[in-house]
XYZ file of C-alpha atoms in Angstrom:
644
model
C 132.890 91.588 126.198
C 134.610 92.178 122.857
C 132.899 91.276 119.648
C 136.078 89.670 118.281
C 136.244 87.241 121.204
C 132.934 85.682 120.243
C 132.991 85.945 116.468
C 131.948 82.626 114.959
C 133.468 81.561 111.646
C 132.685 78.623 109.393
C 135.639 77.179 107.504
C 134.892 75.872 104.038
C 137.482 73.076 103.747
C 134.874 70.466 104.747
C 131.881 71.732 102.872
C 130.980 68.866 100.519
C 127.477 68.050 101.651
C 124.627 66.805 99.531
C 122.603 69.998 99.726
C 125.183 71.997 97.780
C 124.856 69.859 94.663
C 121.445 71.273 93.713
C 122.596 74.902 93.926
C 123.798 77.022 91.036
C 127.110 78.849 91.309
C 125.616 82.111 92.619
C 123.390 80.369 95.167
C 126.283 78.241 96.370
C 128.483 81.294 96.969
C 125.848 82.793 99.276
C 125.276 79.540 101.154
C 129.034 79.030 101.684
C 129.524 82.543 103.086
C 131.752 82.151 106.119
C 130.340 84.882 108.344
C 129.949 88.585 108.883
C 127.277 90.820 107.392
C 126.054 89.882 103.935
C 123.277 90.813 101.533
C 121.816 88.398 99.013
C 120.256 90.365 96.170
C 117.692 87.887 94.891
C 116.115 88.576 91.519
C 112.560 87.318 90.927
C 112.328 83.564 90.382
C 115.987 83.089 91.334
C 115.460 80.744 94.291
C 115.809 82.956 97.372
C 113.863 80.460 99.485
C 116.267 77.762 98.338
C 119.241 79.871 99.436
C 117.803 80.419 102.914
C 116.800 76.787 103.464
C 120.117 75.455 102.191
C 121.965 78.013 104.289
C 120.229 76.601 107.366
C 121.041 73.049 106.281
C 124.670 73.989 105.627
C 125.045 75.576 109.057
C 123.582 72.471 110.678
C 126.032 70.283 108.721
C 128.917 72.366 110.072
C 127.838 71.768 113.657
C 125.866 74.929 114.396
C 123.024 73.968 116.778
C 119.543 74.765 115.435
C 118.856 76.805 118.567
C 121.703 79.140 117.604
C 120.060 80.143 114.308
C 117.375 82.824 114.104
C 115.179 83.094 110.990
C 112.944 86.142 110.566
C 110.307 86.240 107.815
C 107.334 88.426 106.900
C 104.602 85.800 106.970
C 103.940 82.752 109.084
C 103.401 80.710 105.915
C 106.862 81.655 104.616
C 108.470 80.646 107.908
C 106.657 77.295 107.949
C 107.626 76.547 104.347
C 111.276 77.424 104.907
C 111.542 75.365 108.070
C 109.850 72.377 106.406
C 112.208 72.521 103.430
C 115.256 73.089 105.654
C 114.288 70.017 107.709
C 114.142 67.931 104.538
C 117.474 69.170 103.184
C 119.320 69.002 106.516
C 117.641 65.749 107.616
C 117.287 67.415 111.003
C 114.171 68.253 113.060
C 115.719 71.702 113.786
C 114.575 71.469 117.389
C 115.003 74.689 119.341
C 115.295 76.959 116.313
C 113.461 80.265 116.625
C 111.780 81.084 113.313
C 108.812 83.252 112.423
C 107.614 86.740 111.655
C 109.088 89.823 113.287
C 106.019 89.996 115.516
C 106.423 86.351 116.559
C 110.078 86.864 117.503
C 109.279 90.096 119.348
C 106.445 88.475 121.279
C 108.840 85.714 122.381
C 111.439 88.218 123.612
C 108.966 90.489 125.391
C 107.437 87.632 127.372
C 110.897 86.354 128.214
C 111.984 89.767 129.533
C 108.636 91.167 130.665
C 110.003 91.904 134.137
C 112.765 94.093 132.682
C 110.223 96.368 130.977
C 107.770 96.031 133.890
C 105.261 94.359 131.574
C 102.640 91.902 132.739
C 104.035 88.558 131.439
C 100.496 87.635 130.423
C 99.930 90.833 128.418
C 97.266 90.679 125.732
C 98.000 91.299 122.062
C 95.389 93.486 120.436
C 94.221 92.677 116.946
C 93.121 95.479 114.637
C 89.511 95.432 115.808
C 90.583 95.500 119.473
C 92.845 98.465 118.744
C 90.035 100.318 116.993
C 87.807 99.791 120.030
C 90.347 101.404 122.345
C 91.036 104.225 119.885
C 87.293 104.833 119.714
C 87.227 105.154 123.503
C 90.084 107.660 123.364
C 88.333 109.652 120.642
C 85.199 109.799 122.782
C 87.168 111.596 125.495
C 88.347 114.386 123.185
C 85.665 114.736 120.503
C 82.085 115.926 120.906
C 79.374 113.422 119.981
C 78.259 115.018 116.702
C 81.603 116.629 115.843
C 83.153 115.685 112.514
C 86.287 113.670 113.163
C 88.277 110.888 111.466
C 87.087 107.348 112.199
C 88.990 105.048 114.586
C 90.487 103.154 111.619
C 91.910 106.359 110.125
C 93.260 107.498 113.499
C 94.811 104.083 114.045
C 96.537 104.189 110.638
C 98.141 107.532 111.594
C 99.304 106.154 114.952
C 100.609 102.982 113.303
C 102.634 104.785 110.649
C 104.156 107.004 113.336
C 105.236 103.901 115.260
C 106.657 102.068 112.248
C 108.630 105.053 111.006
C 109.723 106.367 114.427
C 108.132 109.781 113.841
C 105.963 112.102 115.857
C 102.240 112.304 115.125
C 102.542 115.907 113.922
C 105.218 114.937 111.375
C 103.213 111.985 110.074
C 100.106 114.145 109.632
C 102.063 116.869 107.855
C 103.922 114.493 105.528
C 101.439 111.686 104.886
C 97.970 112.804 106.036
C 97.957 116.527 105.249
C 94.174 116.451 104.746
C 93.917 115.781 108.517
C 96.030 118.796 109.473
C 93.171 120.568 111.276
C 92.857 117.546 113.598
C 96.590 117.331 114.350
C 96.444 118.559 117.955
C 93.599 116.240 118.934
C 95.239 113.311 117.143
C 98.335 113.771 119.295
C 96.232 113.813 122.484
C 94.242 110.778 121.373
C 97.452 108.884 120.592
C 98.772 109.614 124.101
C 95.466 108.537 125.647
C 95.458 105.366 123.513
C 98.898 104.453 124.859
C 97.716 104.978 128.441
C 94.560 102.906 127.938
C 96.635 100.016 126.588
C 98.942 100.112 129.599
C 95.942 100.128 131.940
C 94.688 96.962 130.231
C 98.093 95.220 130.073
C 97.769 95.116 126.303
C 100.083 95.723 123.349
C 99.167 96.193 119.713
C 101.208 94.815 116.792
C 103.300 97.964 116.485
C 104.065 97.894 120.218
C 105.661 94.470 119.787
C 108.284 96.056 117.522
C 108.727 99.288 119.490
C 108.980 97.599 122.892
C 111.425 94.986 121.600
C 113.638 97.640 120.067
C 113.664 99.468 123.404
C 114.346 96.203 125.225
C 117.417 95.564 123.078
C 118.744 99.021 123.918
C 119.409 97.605 127.395
C 123.014 96.419 127.111
C 122.718 93.340 129.321
C 119.679 92.057 127.412
C 121.173 92.838 124.015
C 124.428 91.029 124.792
C 122.682 87.996 126.252
C 120.302 87.568 123.315
C 122.778 88.357 120.548
C 125.270 85.986 122.200
C 122.650 83.254 121.792
C 122.324 83.646 117.998
C 125.376 82.690 116.004
C 123.486 83.481 112.815
C 120.563 85.773 112.049
C 118.818 85.252 108.693
C 116.217 87.726 107.360
C 113.859 87.165 104.412
C 112.295 89.964 102.264
C 114.689 92.511 103.695
C 113.521 95.193 101.255
C 110.187 95.229 103.134
C 111.664 95.962 106.551
C 110.991 99.271 108.258
C 113.396 101.306 110.349
C 112.597 99.547 113.635
C 112.832 96.036 112.178
C 116.278 96.778 110.781
C 117.383 98.068 114.174
C 116.119 94.900 115.865
C 118.051 92.472 113.622
C 121.202 94.594 113.884
C 121.016 94.392 117.668
C 120.272 90.651 117.698
C 123.361 89.999 115.557
C 125.612 92.513 117.321
C 127.817 90.038 119.248
C 128.705 87.485 116.583
C 128.135 89.797 113.651
C 126.709 87.091 111.373
C 123.713 88.709 109.698
C 122.529 87.523 106.290
C 119.612 89.348 104.692
C 117.888 88.332 101.474
C 115.906 90.766 99.357
C 115.558 92.793 96.192
C 115.455 96.581 96.201
C 113.480 96.454 92.935
C 110.615 94.620 94.665
C 110.058 97.005 97.570
C 106.385 98.020 97.272
C 105.178 98.595 100.825
C 106.321 102.122 101.671
C 102.773 102.926 102.809
C 103.424 100.548 105.717
C 106.745 102.184 106.521
C 108.937 99.756 104.523
C 112.293 101.188 103.425
C 114.182 99.663 100.518
C 116.854 102.139 101.612
C 117.682 99.635 104.383
C 119.422 97.495 101.745
C 121.370 100.498 100.461
C 122.404 101.642 103.937
C 123.580 98.156 104.873
C 125.447 97.741 101.570
C 127.361 100.967 102.222
C 128.714 99.700 105.520
C 132.280 98.485 105.801
C 133.010 94.789 105.175
C 129.460 93.933 104.034
C 129.518 91.244 101.341
C 127.019 91.344 98.493
C 125.900 88.240 96.637
C 123.664 88.319 93.599
C 121.498 85.418 92.501
C 120.307 86.229 89.003
C 119.310 82.991 87.304
C 115.566 83.096 86.682
C 113.947 79.662 86.970
C 110.387 80.942 86.588
C 109.843 82.686 83.272
C 110.468 82.099 79.582
C 113.508 83.831 77.991
C 111.170 86.238 76.177
C 109.550 87.351 79.443
C 112.929 87.561 81.198
C 114.232 89.845 78.438
C 111.283 92.179 78.976
C 111.819 92.036 82.755
C 115.474 93.031 82.347
C 114.425 96.044 80.301
C 112.147 97.233 83.112
C 114.266 96.732 86.245
C 113.660 99.831 88.424
C 116.472 101.471 90.381
C 118.840 98.589 89.529
C 121.139 99.900 92.234
C 122.968 96.581 92.299
C 123.180 96.260 88.489
C 121.427 92.908 88.214
C 120.551 91.160 84.984
C 118.433 88.008 85.064
C 119.523 84.928 83.121
C 116.772 82.575 81.838
C 117.016 78.794 81.825
C 113.575 77.811 80.506
C 113.039 76.994 76.815
C 112.004 79.654 74.316
C 108.340 80.525 74.132
C 106.129 83.284 72.760
C 106.888 86.966 73.147
C 104.795 88.947 75.655
C 101.826 90.778 74.166
C 100.765 94.405 74.587
C 97.043 94.702 73.897
C 95.374 98.016 73.019
C 91.629 98.208 73.621
C 89.260 101.134 73.232
C 88.037 101.171 76.851
C 87.679 99.036 79.967
C 84.624 97.229 78.558
C 86.528 96.094 75.477
C 89.458 95.203 77.706
C 87.269 92.979 79.890
C 85.788 91.297 76.803
C 89.268 90.602 75.416
C 90.539 89.106 78.691
C 87.426 86.947 79.057
C 87.657 85.685 75.462
C 91.381 84.960 75.713
C 90.937 83.084 78.995
C 88.341 80.865 77.323
C 90.751 80.180 74.449
C 93.608 79.271 76.800
C 91.410 76.998 78.923
C 90.213 75.244 75.749
C 93.868 74.717 74.838
C 94.353 72.820 78.104
C 95.605 75.466 80.551
C 94.026 75.139 83.980
C 92.071 78.209 85.179
C 94.088 78.004 88.399
C 97.211 78.784 86.348
C 95.718 82.056 85.080
C 95.793 85.384 86.927
C 94.638 88.920 86.180
C 96.587 91.618 88.014
C 95.708 95.267 88.489
C 96.956 98.271 90.426
C 93.706 99.008 92.217
C 90.825 96.727 93.153
C 88.297 98.992 91.406
C 89.917 98.215 88.049
C 88.578 94.662 88.288
C 84.896 95.595 88.297
C 84.271 95.455 84.531
C 86.154 92.191 84.381
C 84.200 90.686 87.267
C 80.961 91.495 85.452
C 82.243 90.102 82.149
C 83.604 86.866 83.659
C 80.336 86.377 85.522
C 78.290 86.812 82.345
C 80.603 84.365 80.554
C 80.372 81.928 83.485
C 84.144 81.756 83.867
C 84.920 80.717 87.462
C 87.109 83.217 89.313
C 88.232 84.127 92.809
C 89.107 87.600 94.021
C 92.209 87.793 96.223
C 92.299 91.588 96.351
C 89.308 91.978 98.621
C 85.629 91.248 98.725
C 83.571 91.231 95.569
C 83.458 94.785 94.317
C 79.710 95.112 94.839
C 80.038 93.623 98.335
C 82.480 96.254 99.605
C 81.076 98.654 102.190
C 81.695 101.906 100.352
C 80.169 100.628 97.096
C 77.130 99.253 98.936
C 76.751 102.580 100.726
C 76.333 104.622 97.548
C 74.248 101.948 95.836
C 71.817 102.086 98.777
C 70.654 105.511 97.562
C 69.827 104.039 94.160
C 68.057 101.092 95.724
C 65.655 103.210 97.781
C 64.929 105.395 94.755
C 64.017 102.258 92.835
C 62.257 100.653 95.794
C 61.288 102.975 98.708
C 60.279 99.924 100.775
C 63.829 98.564 100.815
C 64.315 98.709 104.600
C 67.857 97.280 104.541
C 69.061 100.047 102.229
C 67.328 102.738 104.316
C 69.077 101.414 107.420
C 72.434 101.487 105.618
C 71.833 105.130 104.633
C 70.855 106.150 108.179
C 74.016 104.592 109.593
C 76.137 106.957 107.493
C 75.017 109.941 109.545
C 76.114 110.688 113.092
C 73.516 110.823 115.819
C 71.124 108.340 114.221
C 71.042 105.197 116.336
C 69.714 101.743 115.572
C 66.635 102.157 117.798
C 65.477 105.412 116.200
C 66.207 103.941 112.760
C 63.956 100.942 113.378
C 61.186 103.220 114.681
C 61.312 105.489 111.621
C 61.422 102.614 109.156
C 58.353 100.997 110.734
C 56.283 103.994 109.600
C 55.118 102.594 106.239
C 52.880 105.571 105.414
C 55.837 107.588 104.252
C 57.718 104.889 102.335
C 55.873 104.940 99.037
C 57.971 107.808 97.729
C 61.581 108.314 98.862
C 61.470 112.101 98.464
C 58.351 112.368 100.647
C 59.915 110.020 103.144
C 63.057 112.173 103.321
C 60.940 115.292 103.933
C 59.081 113.420 106.658
C 62.389 112.505 108.294
C 63.560 116.115 108.487
C 60.423 116.976 110.451
C 61.166 114.267 113.006
C 64.523 115.706 114.028
C 67.469 117.845 113.027
C 69.733 114.829 112.660
C 67.765 113.771 109.559
C 68.063 117.125 107.775
C 71.181 116.147 105.784
C 69.349 113.099 104.398
C 66.440 115.270 103.309
C 68.882 117.733 101.753
C 70.498 114.971 99.676
C 67.178 113.594 98.430
C 66.084 117.072 97.373
C 68.936 117.055 94.818
C 68.257 113.644 93.262
C 65.357 111.965 91.479
C 64.633 108.459 90.230
C 64.227 110.023 86.784
C 67.894 111.062 86.764
C 70.432 108.681 85.246
C 72.317 106.425 87.700
C 75.599 108.244 87.060
C 74.035 111.671 87.728
C 72.628 110.454 91.035
C 75.865 108.820 92.146
C 77.871 111.856 91.087
C 75.805 114.174 93.287
C 75.883 111.825 96.271
C 79.647 111.470 95.969
C 80.412 115.164 95.518
C 77.907 116.476 98.080
C 78.430 113.934 100.824
C 80.177 110.628 100.361
C 83.622 111.867 99.307
C 83.981 113.652 102.660
C 82.569 110.600 104.444
C 85.318 108.440 102.928
C 88.010 110.923 103.954
C 86.947 110.800 107.588
C 86.142 107.104 107.837
C 88.631 105.071 105.798
C 92.409 104.984 105.987
C 92.652 104.014 102.284
C 90.624 107.034 101.205
C 92.232 107.471 97.760
C 91.556 103.887 96.704
C 87.947 104.005 97.901
C 87.275 107.326 96.231
C 88.643 105.887 93.000
C 86.371 102.875 93.502
C 83.308 105.119 93.622
C 84.479 107.019 90.548
C 84.764 103.683 88.748
C 81.203 102.821 89.790
C 80.051 106.169 88.401
C 81.971 105.487 85.189
C 80.223 102.151 84.731
C 76.852 103.705 85.624
C 77.269 106.106 82.678
C 76.361 103.223 80.375
C 72.847 102.993 81.798
C 69.805 105.211 81.343
C 67.794 103.920 84.315
C 68.443 102.668 87.814
C 66.804 99.251 87.489
C 68.921 98.141 84.521
C 72.096 99.209 86.318
C 71.220 97.461 89.587
C 70.080 94.331 87.752
C 73.390 93.977 85.907
C 75.315 94.405 89.143
C 73.167 91.706 90.749
C 74.215 89.172 88.101
C 77.661 88.917 89.618
C 76.223 88.239 93.070
C 73.759 85.575 91.843
C 76.360 83.624 89.894
C 78.707 83.872 92.828
C 76.092 82.248 95.073
C 75.708 79.386 92.622
C 79.464 78.913 92.510
C 79.845 78.431 96.247
C 78.300 75.001 95.961
C 81.343 73.763 94.040
C 84.150 74.828 96.324
C 86.787 72.727 94.561
C 86.159 74.215 91.134
C 89.337 75.546 89.528
C 89.162 79.274 89.033
C 91.002 82.242 87.589
C 92.662 84.536 90.150
C 91.899 88.259 90.198
C 94.213 90.246 92.441
C 96.058 93.480 92.987
C 99.795 93.365 92.333
C 100.484 93.817 96.051
C 98.525 90.655 96.857
C 100.292 88.787 94.028
C 103.785 89.292 95.411
C 105.496 85.943 95.963
C 103.075 84.087 93.667
C 103.378 82.894 90.058
C 101.134 81.653 87.245
C 101.555 80.223 83.746
C 99.413 83.028 82.349
C 99.338 86.600 83.635
C 97.201 89.477 82.377
C 98.062 92.967 83.662
C 95.148 95.275 82.934
C 94.628 99.048 82.780
C 98.295 99.899 82.286
C 97.467 103.537 81.544
C 98.902 106.662 83.172
C 96.431 107.543 85.900
C 95.417 103.923 86.457
C 98.795 102.177 86.526
C 100.835 104.165 87.523
C 98.127 105.518 89.786
C 96.996 109.121 89.612
C 97.847 109.537 93.286
C 101.458 108.443 92.701
C 101.782 110.810 89.744
C 100.369 113.789 91.630
C 102.438 113.031 94.743
C 105.677 112.412 92.826
C 105.903 108.779 93.962
C 106.457 107.255 90.541
C 109.508 105.206 91.624
C 107.422 102.907 93.787
C 104.927 102.500 90.925
C 107.821 101.333 88.750
C 108.617 98.691 91.348
C 104.955 97.612 91.513
C 104.894 97.180 87.721
C 108.148 95.212 87.923
C 106.632 92.849 90.480
C 103.616 92.406 88.186
C 105.533 91.365 85.070
C 107.743 88.984 87.055
C 104.763 86.829 88.120
C 104.352 85.267 84.634
C 105.905 81.949 83.664
C 104.829 81.449 80.019
C 102.219 83.941 78.794
C 102.261 87.654 79.616
C 99.557 90.035 78.378
C 99.784 93.762 79.185
C 96.607 95.625 78.273
C 96.043 99.349 77.922
C 93.059 101.493 76.968
C 92.932 104.213 74.332
C 90.423 106.279 76.327
C 91.065 106.147 80.058
C 89.481 107.442 83.244
C 86.385 109.628 83.170
C 88.069 112.419 85.149
C 90.883 114.084 83.157
C 92.871 115.204 86.218
C 93.091 111.654 87.520
C 92.922 109.788 84.283
C 94.815 109.297 81.103
C 93.567 112.162 78.985
C 96.234 114.533 80.267
C 99.071 112.066 80.685
C 98.464 109.995 77.539
C 99.802 112.862 75.397
C 103.286 112.201 76.648
C 105.096 109.031 77.651
C 106.658 110.280 80.865
C 104.376 108.103 82.975
C 103.500 105.451 80.393
C 105.082 102.130 81.351
C 104.307 100.536 77.986
C 106.190 103.286 76.168
C 109.289 102.326 78.157
C 109.321 98.757 76.836
C 111.453 98.325 73.687
C 108.992 97.472 70.863
C 111.165 94.531 69.744
C 110.388 92.710 73.002
C 106.637 92.310 72.508
C 103.868 91.743 70.007
C 101.260 94.458 69.696
C 97.606 93.543 69.300
C 94.854 96.026 68.585
C 91.432 94.721 69.585
C 88.743 95.691 67.075
């Protein structure tokens, strides 16, 4: 079957339909594309969703059945929104159209062809917790009970990255998890056992959906049948696709050859999940691929757009955004002394803006790492400014922060049974039953040091706890105590138990940095508790408008009237890890995504001091501007405020 025999072309002589009237010239060119492979380079705020939905409507108007169009997105919400809008524009129910995430499409195909791959048609799909349970079982078969070994979540992250990047476990460990090199051989065996256990249970995990589908489409008869069915394949957020996802859409469009992908190489920020912005470049370099650029920015003021244009990373496709909104104020770069002053400035400015009539729900504070929000959370809580955290749980509610704070709590209150139980659970070999038995012995819980000595006499498994408590005292400052716990024990614990070890280690360092402001444990713990108490009060008013606090990664695809980007210092943003690992290009794209979220007001704040640890912080890098994003912005494009 020759590709040319089945190539489907749309002729533009009868293209005057209502939906085209609302499109600008660049959007219309993409929608009217008559077939073949094409890339739509969509700048931020340029209406990429509009292009996709109107493309669907246009195809329907030209007689293409909805069931012959495939739409692949990255979130279920995006798929639902696009289909809803396409239904409105096309005035069609779009019955029979397959639309959804890559995993949704793959699940559909695998169940349809389960017999071909000898899969149980009723196979289960494992969620992350299910996968961890099976990985834990596999670990138990290769690792001794009290042997130090990475946690199931860390092991699963290694296995997942190998699947998404089509690499062997050994290569992934060497290139991305070098701190696990000594476990490489066992990790390979555990991965193989994990695969076998899934097969035994007729179960697939999320990565399997992609891998199995890609293998399925390597079967010529299946590939031809499925790709024959789809006259058009449309892909959203193409810059976030990994190697396997790109292969899948190429195969599904192989008969008719009508593949349209929409994306922006400058907004590719998920390489840690295996995403490759290089997919856009590779596709663009192929013969007969058409490239459309949509560059009119409908989101931001001209002043913000001008700053955005000055900071476009890579700019492989030489885009330049054109604003359409009326003039407004220039963006502001704010210099504060430290993170405390920064938090006070943001809190004060938010109050001013709200008093001027801006809704709190139209205000967002963005940061590179969740830990950078802690000072701000405390300040907003004290000022009783309602806020919601999209980047994760409240800082003081996160497991790793609660773990280290538990040591302070038992020093302040040796009868705190909950904190003792949390501490015990950090050490292998100490089960719930023995924990409850030890804690019930009240005679030894008047002094934590005595209690720790008592524990070491009960059994060898408690010796590490006693060793830790021998090095700390309630008379030490909170930062001294936390520093010792982190360096002597908890840093290694994070490495072996969390896949996002760098972020969590930085979180603890931020806690230690904040603790440096306090002379005693009780004052420190009391101030942290303020955030939790106010948060409890706030839950009663669920509909209260609130300011959004979020990492840049969680902000992608969203927009607000007012955006604050905090801690834009070398070592914080860009992150110290990116600097040390030579991954500054992705940090540039993350910063680009951040500044493009703002519609009217944009505040970029930086600190004159920086992190407490010179190697990770700003004190080394601040002397030069190689990694300083603010230094790259032309001074004429912003106002500079110095907070006194």
